[in-house]
């Protein structure tokens, strides 16, 4: 799907779901793998819509980074949100994916245009070539000719021609032997590489001697994983690792650091210990090292994100990794908290959480230095286990009047607000308003606004959301509510509100006109068309094709007719306002839907999948304040077909169009999308009925242009 579909707005069911008429549940959705957020505060299961609070459903990397950023004071109140791409463009600033978080906090420079030149099939890293060249240059014993020959050979190590053996003088022979050992390493000839480097550990060249002492580390690690890659080049699992080779790498690390405690590769060797521990499944020392690194790595640096990714892969993505972390030691509060949150994800809907209260209580000693983190873990477990608010609120004292919040402090307060909501506390809305004033960190304020919007939704106070000076300013949330629940008066006022962004006003205009048309409020539509700003309508592109906002101009300047004579929509609506059952006007309205892409289209609807928590407690799930029920164009045709007194031309066209509703799929494409497969099937007329329509059109109106144009039924 095009990356310019920016925020959650309007649903267009495309591809398989659209062709069968099953409505998508997400605004601006289309048939791709992009992130489909569930607009609720809680996050019980893993999903792409991460939150700026520590939560079980967050990507573990997000939780790790939030904890790191809680250990220091960070002001990211003025951070510029990264431009979302196609797979998380529906999140707005309420939710965040891991990729979106990295892009925002550490934007990467645009890649230089390399033209059409292909990368060389085989190349040696420039850094390695430079190090070798520097060692050669420092060794005055090596002749200029030998230096040139060896430098050229270094650039081919591991490639065709890299195993050549030029004739060099005695001072250069260790360098040649080094290149031959390196070539064996790059060709995965492990024994030859080990033998070659072992013979060089006492070289007269200090650089060769030290590098040869270090290379067994690299050889062991490369050999350990060489047989663990699948056919796509991905890591196939720790059970495929050569653990003997990995242990040999660990021994080589010890030997190198003993010989060169402050050597040029000391930091690298020490860092590679983590890989050895991972490959040999030594969770205890690995977790202890990561706990220390979480505290020592600057949380404002991209290295913090790199560390979070490494920990996720090597600890939490390992089978049973969270449980192994919890069993690894008694003084790992940061990792234990993340492991606990992951353990709170339900194994099966309706079943008890894997993490029990007793299991959390047994960890209290781990958190003795971080009582607020322990309180969050205990309160989170209680909340997601469905316990009463009275067991949750004492763990999270009210602190909603702070000038700013660390991620941990913010997480505690948002969870408190969620517990207040569960308790139906009369002060919940006031709590959210107080919390909003200090929610200055990236993604914090919109999440608080979601909490307040949900409370006002439950209370039936949507007017407060759109009142002047409303604390709910996030346009993504407002657009979602405009589509789903708001009254004509709110939509009309929002469409005309010049203080709001143009995108939001367009959503209000589009929703007002769409609901007015589909629900028969024709007199209102005739008046509300004046709200459409002047301009040409794009009648070729539709929502899934790159438009950033819904196009209200379609209602004022769309397509009206492609064979059946119809006036502009404004005239059709004026006729229907006077005579709602006017058959010609209803047929023209059906053509407007057909020609302007409304088949298979619906506004945003909350997800109803029980595995996603159903629609309850999702924003947009309150009753729609716009009156009436939508009527699709197949109902127009059915009414005219049922009227035997209808004029021949109108009835023939209704028969023609009704039959065409089933072309070519054999399913009704003229009804609005259905909520599920069963109701979609129920919207289909039996094939015998479709044949009867066809036969009637051919028999009763044989000279009609519509009968002549139709050769099949489906």
XYZ file of C-alpha atoms in Angstrom:
714
model
C 0.000 0.000 0.000
C 1.229 3.496 -0.773
C 3.218 5.139 1.999
C 1.219 8.338 1.741
C -1.802 6.868 3.498
C -0.881 8.711 6.631
C -3.275 8.256 9.517
C -6.173 6.089 10.526
C -9.115 7.478 8.659
C -11.353 5.772 6.144
C -11.585 2.063 5.361
C -11.429 0.784 1.852
C -11.725 -2.979 1.657
C -9.581 -3.993 -1.280
C -8.276 -7.180 -2.850
C -9.793 -10.343 -1.383
C -11.824 -8.716 1.372
C -13.196 -6.012 -0.885
C -14.059 -8.334 -3.751
C -16.203 -10.442 -1.474
C -17.617 -7.451 0.369
C -16.306 -8.209 3.848
C -15.575 -4.869 5.490
C -12.157 -4.108 6.808
C -12.026 -2.818 10.352
C -9.359 -0.183 10.014
C -9.348 3.261 8.595
C -7.680 3.544 5.216
C -7.005 -0.177 5.307
C -6.002 -2.183 2.295
C -4.738 -5.659 1.570
C -1.208 -5.447 2.910
C 0.741 -6.326 6.014
C 0.720 -2.837 7.474
C 0.100 -2.229 11.141
C -3.558 -2.336 12.143
C -3.896 -0.681 15.560
C -6.607 -1.449 18.089
C -7.681 1.879 19.533
C -7.635 1.005 23.213
C -5.334 1.724 26.131
C -4.624 -1.801 27.290
C -2.187 -4.002 25.416
C -2.518 -7.601 26.606
C -1.074 -9.365 23.568
C 1.840 -8.579 21.301
C 0.905 -6.224 18.471
C 2.505 -3.683 16.200
C 0.829 -0.739 17.955
C 3.272 -0.113 20.772
C 2.633 2.415 23.507
C 4.811 4.979 25.262
C 4.239 3.009 28.461
C 5.629 -0.302 29.628
C 3.041 -2.894 28.647
C 2.823 -6.646 27.964
C 1.779 -6.134 24.351
C 4.656 -3.825 23.479
C 7.487 -4.986 21.311
C 10.033 -6.107 23.904
C 12.565 -3.746 22.361
C 10.272 -0.814 23.126
C 9.970 -1.892 26.767
C 13.747 -2.241 27.044
C 14.374 1.201 25.606
C 11.688 2.806 27.785
C 13.389 1.377 30.860
C 16.797 2.630 29.748
C 15.319 6.093 29.194
C 13.797 5.974 32.673
C 17.212 5.757 34.323
C 18.248 9.266 33.247
C 16.526 12.586 32.693
C 15.658 13.019 29.027
C 13.676 15.837 27.465
C 12.205 14.705 24.168
C 9.238 17.074 24.307
C 10.319 18.792 21.117
C 11.222 15.677 19.175
C 10.190 15.716 15.519
C 8.239 12.570 14.782
C 9.711 10.501 11.994
C 7.840 10.197 8.742
C 5.873 6.921 8.904
C 6.208 4.401 6.145
C 3.609 2.068 4.697
C 3.695 -0.495 7.502
C 2.974 1.838 10.416
C 1.276 4.812 8.811
C -1.999 4.198 10.651
C -0.551 4.731 14.127
C -0.585 8.512 14.158
C 1.304 9.688 17.240
C -0.855 7.700 19.639
C 0.995 4.440 19.077
C 4.514 3.658 17.928
C 6.238 0.734 16.247
C 9.828 -0.154 16.963
C 10.823 1.057 13.537
C 8.936 4.310 14.046
C 10.601 4.825 17.412
C 14.077 4.390 15.964
C 13.288 6.597 12.978
C 12.075 9.365 15.274
C 14.784 9.285 17.927
C 17.698 8.474 15.620
C 16.828 9.436 12.057
C 19.197 7.976 9.521
C 20.593 10.126 6.719
C 19.190 9.486 3.281
C 21.167 6.942 1.332
C 23.284 8.372 -1.437
C 22.165 7.612 -4.955
C 24.595 5.060 -6.324
C 23.028 5.018 -9.747
C 22.623 1.724 -11.512
C 26.082 0.398 -10.730
C 25.889 -3.025 -9.133
C 27.889 -3.802 -6.012
C 30.920 -5.998 -6.623
C 30.204 -9.690 -6.244
C 33.109 -10.060 -3.825
C 34.735 -7.326 -1.779
C 36.882 -7.003 1.317
C 35.853 -4.369 3.905
C 37.866 -1.217 3.460
C 38.627 -1.094 7.178
C 40.385 -4.467 6.944
C 42.352 -3.365 3.903
C 43.393 -0.150 5.650
C 44.584 -1.974 8.783
C 46.679 -4.361 6.714
C 48.114 -1.505 4.646
C 49.008 0.435 7.791
C 50.850 -2.570 9.235
C 52.772 -2.988 5.991
C 53.640 0.684 5.873
C 54.984 0.549 9.425
C 57.229 -2.417 8.661
C 60.278 -0.884 6.987
C 61.749 -4.316 6.279
C 59.181 -4.960 3.510
C 60.184 -3.706 0.067
C 58.016 -1.330 -1.910
C 57.371 -3.950 -4.611
C 56.290 -6.546 -2.038
C 54.128 -3.962 -0.305
C 52.344 -3.208 -3.594
C 51.830 -6.893 -4.409
C 50.515 -7.716 -0.935
C 48.186 -4.730 -0.823
C 46.693 -5.802 -4.145
C 46.309 -9.365 -2.890
C 44.602 -8.173 0.318
C 41.808 -6.628 -1.726
C 41.065 -10.094 -3.186
C 41.209 -12.176 -0.015
C 38.288 -14.587 -0.084
C 37.595 -13.827 -3.755
C 38.762 -15.499 -6.934
C 42.473 -14.992 -7.153
C 42.826 -14.290 -3.451
C 44.676 -17.558 -2.834
C 47.494 -16.758 -5.229
C 51.055 -17.063 -3.931
C 53.275 -14.335 -5.351
C 56.955 -14.562 -4.741
C 57.978 -12.141 -1.983
C 61.058 -11.516 0.080
C 61.621 -13.061 3.511
C 60.425 -9.970 5.504
C 57.085 -10.122 3.677
C 56.397 -13.840 4.016
C 54.451 -13.551 7.269
C 52.181 -11.036 5.581
C 51.629 -13.436 2.702
C 50.927 -16.275 5.155
C 48.476 -14.008 6.944
C 46.616 -13.346 3.695
C 46.502 -17.045 2.902
C 45.035 -17.791 6.349
C 42.552 -14.941 5.946
C 41.576 -16.289 2.536
C 40.896 -19.702 4.096
C 38.767 -18.007 6.761
C 36.651 -16.201 4.184
C 36.217 -19.458 2.272
C 35.031 -21.264 5.452
C 38.098 -23.523 5.450
C 38.231 -23.498 9.247
C 41.028 -25.992 9.912
C 43.308 -24.409 7.341
C 42.603 -20.978 8.792
C 43.300 -22.141 12.355
C 46.581 -23.729 11.359
C 47.629 -20.719 9.331
C 46.970 -18.180 12.092
C 48.436 -20.406 14.811
C 51.770 -20.370 12.990
C 51.786 -16.568 13.001
C 51.232 -15.825 16.699
C 54.977 -15.342 17.170
C 55.506 -13.287 14.026
C 58.098 -10.521 14.083
C 55.310 -8.166 13.047
C 53.447 -7.087 16.203
C 50.288 -6.469 14.181
C 50.326 -9.942 12.605
C 51.118 -11.641 15.920
C 48.254 -9.947 17.729
C 45.748 -10.320 14.910
C 46.652 -13.999 14.526
C 45.990 -14.453 18.260
C 42.574 -12.809 17.887
C 41.406 -14.617 14.746
C 40.597 -17.954 16.475
C 37.767 -16.042 18.154
C 36.306 -15.104 14.785
C 36.959 -18.544 13.332
C 35.188 -20.283 16.199
C 32.129 -18.046 16.018
C 31.853 -18.283 12.237
C 32.264 -22.042 12.361
C 29.676 -22.305 15.136
C 26.913 -20.818 13.013
C 28.024 -21.945 9.562
C 25.629 -24.887 9.608
C 22.733 -23.062 11.258
C 21.450 -21.022 8.324
C 18.328 -22.012 6.441
C 17.849 -21.883 2.687
C 17.027 -18.171 2.883
C 20.161 -17.272 4.837
C 18.279 -16.789 8.128
C 19.382 -18.193 11.469
C 17.629 -21.542 11.910
C 17.922 -21.805 15.694
C 20.325 -22.516 18.519
C 19.775 -26.247 18.151
C 21.660 -26.065 14.843
C 24.757 -24.393 16.372
C 28.109 -26.160 16.617
C 28.515 -25.594 20.355
C 32.017 -27.068 20.424
C 33.174 -24.404 17.988
C 31.415 -21.742 20.057
C 33.124 -22.936 23.231
C 36.457 -22.886 21.386
C 35.778 -19.248 20.558
C 35.226 -18.583 24.259
C 38.560 -20.210 25.087
C 40.220 -18.121 22.390
C 38.774 -14.947 23.923
C 40.332 -15.824 27.277
C 43.686 -16.575 25.645
C 43.725 -13.371 23.638
C 42.771 -11.137 26.585
C 45.402 -12.811 28.768
C 48.066 -12.065 26.173
C 46.731 -8.653 25.200
C 44.604 -7.269 28.072
C 44.623 -3.833 26.445
C 45.038 -4.961 22.873
C 43.576 -3.418 19.774
C 40.847 -6.092 19.715
C 40.191 -6.219 23.465
C 36.831 -4.436 23.284
C 35.739 -6.586 20.360
C 36.786 -9.798 22.102
C 34.998 -8.819 25.305
C 31.886 -7.972 23.317
C 32.005 -11.298 21.505
C 31.741 -13.090 24.848
C 28.041 -12.252 24.667
C 27.781 -14.135 21.380
C 29.547 -17.145 22.875
C 27.190 -17.154 25.866
C 24.210 -16.876 23.521
C 25.330 -19.676 21.219
C 26.121 -21.944 24.165
C 22.881 -20.945 25.930
C 24.540 -19.605 29.072
C 21.668 -17.352 30.070
C 23.032 -16.466 33.508
C 26.228 -14.622 32.572
C 24.611 -13.233 29.410
C 21.693 -11.714 31.341
C 24.032 -10.278 33.983
C 26.134 -8.607 31.303
C 23.055 -7.188 29.593
C 21.673 -5.833 32.866
C 24.920 -3.930 33.375
C 24.887 -2.677 29.801
C 21.312 -1.420 30.132
C 22.526 0.858 32.899
C 25.819 1.877 31.282
C 24.791 2.532 27.683
C 23.758 6.163 27.063
C 19.987 6.038 26.621
C 20.048 8.958 24.188
C 22.378 7.173 21.761
C 21.526 4.868 18.894
C 23.662 2.305 20.743
C 20.772 1.988 23.206
C 18.471 0.883 20.407
C 21.103 -1.509 19.086
C 21.435 -3.001 22.555
C 17.667 -3.426 22.867
C 17.601 -5.286 19.574
C 20.475 -7.537 20.612
C 18.880 -8.370 23.961
C 15.571 -9.121 22.316
C 17.153 -11.556 19.855
C 19.503 -13.280 22.265
C 17.341 -13.445 25.369
C 13.676 -12.900 24.704
C 13.268 -14.485 21.273
C 14.896 -17.690 22.486
C 12.301 -20.359 23.286
C 11.287 -19.876 26.911
C 13.611 -16.887 27.064
C 11.558 -14.830 29.503
C 11.414 -17.729 31.951
C 15.146 -18.320 31.606
C 15.831 -14.672 32.395
C 13.707 -14.842 35.530
C 15.595 -17.938 36.643
C 19.015 -16.465 35.821
C 19.655 -14.442 38.967
C 18.321 -12.357 41.822
C 19.634 -8.923 40.875
C 18.320 -8.219 37.373
C 15.392 -5.841 37.947
C 15.395 -4.295 34.468
C 15.476 -7.563 32.576
C 13.157 -9.185 35.094
C 10.571 -6.460 34.566
C 10.666 -6.933 30.797
C 10.489 -10.699 31.202
C 7.533 -10.354 33.569
C 5.665 -8.154 31.113
C 6.200 -10.700 28.361
C 5.009 -13.446 30.709
C 1.756 -11.517 31.183
C 0.676 -12.187 27.623
C -2.103 -14.769 27.734
C -1.346 -18.164 26.256
C -5.006 -18.579 25.341
C -7.980 -16.228 25.539
C -9.925 -16.724 28.750
C -7.154 -18.690 30.449
C -5.177 -17.487 33.501
C -2.009 -15.538 32.823
C 1.229 -17.547 32.841
C 2.562 -15.114 35.456
C 0.864 -15.475 38.849
C 0.777 -13.141 41.830
C 2.940 -15.584 43.773
C 5.567 -15.545 41.040
C 5.721 -11.742 41.180
C 5.856 -11.686 44.971
C 8.769 -14.130 44.899
C 10.758 -11.586 42.888
C 10.395 -8.724 45.346
C 14.042 -8.934 46.416
C 15.191 -8.355 42.838
C 13.459 -4.988 42.844
C 14.545 -3.783 46.284
C 16.422 -0.862 44.697
C 13.611 -0.073 42.249
C 10.337 -0.211 44.200
C 8.426 1.858 41.625
C 9.307 -0.625 38.907
C 8.188 -3.483 41.126
C 4.929 -1.675 41.824
C 4.317 -1.305 38.096
C 5.014 -4.993 37.471
C 2.708 -6.097 40.279
C -0.036 -3.680 39.259
C 0.251 -4.668 35.595
C -0.102 -8.341 36.455
C -3.165 -7.606 38.562
C -4.737 -5.467 35.846
C -4.206 -7.930 33.014
C -5.330 -10.802 35.225
C -8.645 -8.980 35.565
C -8.380 -8.210 39.262
C -10.461 -5.548 40.965
C -9.156 -1.963 40.943
C -8.815 -1.955 44.707
C -5.859 -4.357 44.359
C -4.232 -2.183 41.697
C -4.658 1.434 42.771
C -2.692 1.204 46.076
C 0.349 0.092 44.078
C 0.175 3.233 41.915
C -0.324 6.378 44.012
C -1.730 9.396 42.203
C 1.087 11.559 40.828
C -0.776 13.188 37.952
C 0.330 16.743 38.567
C 3.994 16.610 37.582
C 5.690 18.902 35.045
C 7.117 15.890 33.178
C 7.303 12.120 33.419
C 9.970 9.545 32.821
C 8.701 6.550 30.831
C 8.428 4.529 34.045
C 6.559 7.251 35.928
C 4.299 7.798 32.940
C 3.582 4.073 32.699
C 2.532 3.972 36.337
C 0.123 6.858 35.931
C -1.466 5.612 32.712
C -2.022 2.217 34.330
C -3.608 3.998 37.283
C -5.935 5.779 34.874
C -6.847 2.434 33.305
C -7.669 1.056 36.758
C -9.814 4.134 37.486
C -11.661 3.439 34.259
C -12.281 -0.154 35.291
C -13.609 1.132 38.604
C -15.897 3.653 36.811
C -14.386 6.249 39.097
C -16.118 9.604 38.832
C -12.750 11.380 38.878
C -11.240 9.476 35.964
C -11.744 12.260 33.416
C -10.193 14.770 35.797
C -7.229 12.453 36.315
C -6.560 12.246 32.582
C -6.782 16.011 32.235
C -4.253 16.506 35.017
C -1.925 13.873 33.590
C -2.068 15.483 30.138
C -0.459 18.683 31.392
C 2.819 16.898 32.172
C 2.740 14.299 29.400
C 5.414 16.051 27.344
C 7.459 13.099 26.129
C 7.151 11.697 22.644
C 3.903 9.744 22.188
C 2.793 10.496 25.767
C 0.179 13.221 25.346
C -1.790 11.455 22.568
C -2.001 8.296 24.693
C -3.425 10.292 27.589
C -5.891 11.898 25.204
C -6.979 8.411 24.152
C -7.718 7.637 27.800
C -9.816 10.777 28.160
C -11.603 10.179 24.861
C -12.518 6.660 25.950
C -13.976 7.998 29.185
C -16.032 10.629 27.403
C -17.134 7.977 24.929
C -18.409 5.799 27.780
C -20.161 8.802 29.312
C -21.787 9.837 26.035
C -20.029 13.205 26.162
C -18.591 13.387 22.666
C -19.482 17.050 22.419
C -16.707 17.756 24.946
C -14.147 16.211 22.607
C -14.957 18.764 19.906
C -15.784 21.741 22.105
C -13.564 24.845 21.789
C -10.488 24.454 23.971
C -10.885 20.679 24.220
C -7.809 18.953 25.696
C -8.145 16.306 22.989
C -6.193 17.815 20.137
C -4.690 14.758 18.460
C -6.119 14.804 14.963
C -5.888 11.026 14.504
C -8.169 10.439 17.489
C -10.550 13.171 16.421
C -10.771 11.835 12.873
C -11.554 8.364 14.160
C -14.357 9.684 16.350
C -15.713 11.863 13.553
C -16.141 8.785 11.391
C -17.759 6.538 13.931
C -19.912 8.258 16.539
C -20.489 11.949 16.044
C -23.764 13.708 15.337
C -24.511 15.732 12.209
C -24.135 18.921 14.259
C -20.626 17.965 15.432
C -19.613 16.927 11.920
C -20.965 20.163 10.455
C -19.167 22.298 13.024
C -15.924 20.366 12.591
C -16.108 20.682 8.809
C -16.260 24.453 9.156
C -13.730 24.810 12.007
C -10.854 26.805 10.508
C -8.786 26.296 13.679
C -8.373 22.604 12.926
C -6.049 20.959 10.359
C -7.325 20.644 6.807
C -7.126 16.844 6.947
C -9.451 16.741 9.928
C -11.953 19.099 8.308
C -11.892 16.951 5.174
C -12.730 13.871 7.238
C -15.642 15.745 8.788
C -16.895 16.936 5.387
C -16.532 13.540 3.796
C -18.218 11.723 6.701
C -21.055 14.238 6.847
C -21.815 13.883 3.139
C -21.274 10.133 3.008
C -23.528 9.397 5.959
C -26.101 11.908 4.781
C -26.318 10.259 1.362
C -26.324 6.672 2.542
C -28.871 7.335 5.291
C -31.261 9.354 3.210
C -30.702 12.808 4.720
C -30.918 14.314 1.259
C -32.048 17.791 2.298
C -29.062 18.022 4.644
C -26.684 16.863 1.908
C -28.055 19.486 -0.474
C -27.149 22.115 2.100
C -23.864 20.549 3.260
C -22.424 20.378 -0.237
C -21.609 24.042 0.272
C -18.963 22.937 2.813
C -16.890 21.295 0.075
C -14.009 23.583 -0.854
C -13.757 24.466 -4.537
C -11.455 22.390 -6.663
C -11.284 19.588 -9.156
C -12.029 16.071 -7.960
C -9.568 13.299 -8.696
C -11.930 10.716 -10.138
C -9.301 8.149 -11.024
C -7.456 7.649 -7.712
C -9.134 6.365 -4.584
C -8.121 6.014 -0.980
C -5.768 3.087 -1.397
C -3.959 4.785 -4.272
C -2.044 7.462 -2.437
C -4.561 10.121 -1.387
C -3.590 11.493 2.003
C -7.108 12.574 2.998
C -10.631 11.564 1.967
C -11.761 13.566 -1.071
C -14.972 15.454 -0.294
C -14.616 17.052 -3.729
C -15.981 13.790 -5.135
C -19.411 14.810 -3.913
C -19.253 18.133 -5.721
C -17.265 17.261 -8.839
C -17.254 13.499 -9.221
C -18.571 11.310 -12.026
C -22.338 11.282 -12.514
C -23.103 9.203 -15.586
C -21.609 6.731 -18.035
C -24.638 5.787 -20.139
C -27.740 6.259 -18.049
C -28.553 9.968 -18.191
C -27.917 11.568 -14.807
C -27.414 15.180 -13.691
C -24.752 16.318 -11.184
C -25.158 14.900 -7.690
C -26.440 18.206 -6.316
C -29.437 18.042 -8.639
C -30.054 14.359 -7.868
C -29.980 15.086 -4.146
C -32.343 18.020 -4.563
C -34.801 15.713 -6.353
C -34.503 13.084 -3.606
C -35.010 15.738 -0.932
C -38.400 16.501 -2.516
C -39.246 12.888 -3.447
C -37.064 10.312 -1.608
C -38.470 7.403 -3.661
C -37.974 9.010 -7.072
C -36.793 6.048 -9.104
C -34.664 7.860 -11.658
C -32.911 9.811 -8.929
C -32.249 6.643 -6.919
C -30.733 4.990 -9.966
C -28.539 8.056 -10.447
C -27.464 7.920 -6.824
C -26.535 4.266 -7.356
C -24.474 5.263 -10.371
C -22.748 7.904 -8.276
C -21.744 5.220 -5.773
C -20.584 2.909 -8.550
C -18.643 5.465 -10.573
C -16.900 7.033 -7.579
C -15.609 3.928 -5.856
C -18.090 3.476 -3.024
C -18.728 -0.214 -3.666
C -16.924 -2.202 -0.997
C -16.316 0.950 1.027
C -17.140 1.716 4.623
C -16.012 4.189 7.227
C -13.798 3.020 10.062
C -15.260 0.383 12.362
C -13.644 -0.998 15.532
C -12.335 -4.520 15.342
C -14.756 -7.198 16.465
C -12.282 -10.082 16.613
C -12.481 -11.571 20.151
C -8.747 -12.332 20.035
C -8.160 -8.576 19.701
C -10.456 -7.846 22.637
C -13.556 -7.252 20.516
C -14.992 -3.800 20.044
C -15.602 -3.148 23.740
C -13.451 -0.377 25.198
C -12.184 0.598 21.754
C -12.471 4.156 20.615
C -15.301 4.413 18.127
C -17.435 1.662 19.651
C -20.191 3.864 21.134
C -23.548 4.202 19.341
C -23.452 6.350 16.222
C -25.177 9.670 16.833
C -25.881 10.102 13.144
C -29.472 8.818 12.739
C -30.657 6.229 10.275
C -29.279 3.076 8.699
C -27.229 3.080 5.504
C -28.838 1.855 2.296
C -26.634 0.402 -0.459
C -27.393 0.664 -4.141
C -28.634 -2.913 -4.502
C -31.606 -1.916 -2.333
C -32.493 0.774 -4.895
C -32.501 -1.798 -7.677
C -34.503 -4.303 -5.649
C -37.233 -1.733 -4.908
C -37.547 -0.691 -8.555
C -37.542 -4.306 -9.764
C -40.323 -5.080 -7.287
C -42.398 -2.188 -8.657
C -44.097 -3.698 -11.708
C -45.526 -0.278 -12.527
C -42.101 1.313 -12.912
C -41.321 2.697 -16.345
C -39.800 0.233 -18.778
C -36.486 2.060 -19.133
C -35.988 2.484 -15.385
C -36.936 -1.083 -14.582
C -34.757 -2.477 -17.346
C -31.800 -0.477 -16.069
C -32.451 -1.646 -12.500
C -32.472 -5.276 -13.698
C -29.292 -4.715 -15.683
C -27.495 -3.123 -12.766
C -28.681 -5.726 -10.254
C -27.365 -8.518 -12.460
C -24.085 -6.640 -12.928
C -23.688 -6.515 -9.142
C -22.663 -10.158 -9.382
C -20.187 -9.756 -12.229
C -17.737 -11.356 -12.439
C -17.286 -12.920 -9.012
C -20.797 -14.309 -8.577
C -21.118 -12.377 -5.312
C -22.920 -9.144 -4.527
C -20.515 -6.217 -4.915
C -23.245 -3.574 -4.589
C -23.896 -4.024 -0.866
C -21.871 -2.398 1.880
C -19.095 -4.560 3.328
C -20.254 -7.198 5.797
C -18.872 -7.698 9.275
C -18.135 -11.381 8.681
C -18.235 -14.155 6.121
C -21.677 -15.394 7.081
C -23.437 -12.048 6.670
C -21.581 -11.480 3.426
C -22.933 -14.740 2.027
C -26.425 -13.853 3.227
C -26.339 -10.679 1.094
C -26.168 -12.773 -2.089
C -29.290 -13.522 -4.059
C -29.582 -17.191 -5.094
C -28.304 -18.003 -8.552
C -31.828 -18.962 -9.604
C -32.971 -15.439 -8.743
C -30.165 -13.954 -10.810
C -31.224 -16.110 -13.750
C -34.822 -14.966 -13.279
C -33.720 -11.307 -13.437
C -31.762 -12.029 -16.582
C -34.638 -13.877 -18.197
C -37.073 -11.099 -17.324
C -34.801 -8.420 -18.757
C -34.400 -10.370 -21.985
C -38.070 -11.362 -22.298
C -39.861 -8.250 -21.089
C -37.520 -5.559 -22.407
C -35.816 -7.178 -25.412
C -35.376 -3.902 -27.307
C -33.870 -2.122 -24.313
C -30.235 -1.083 -24.693
C -29.660 -2.752 -21.341
C -31.012 -6.103 -22.510
C -28.943 -5.890 -25.653
C -25.786 -5.041 -23.665
C -26.104 -7.997 -21.271
C -24.952 -11.397 -22.499
C -24.458 -13.309 -19.233
C -25.556 -13.577 -15.653
C -23.372 -14.750 -12.800
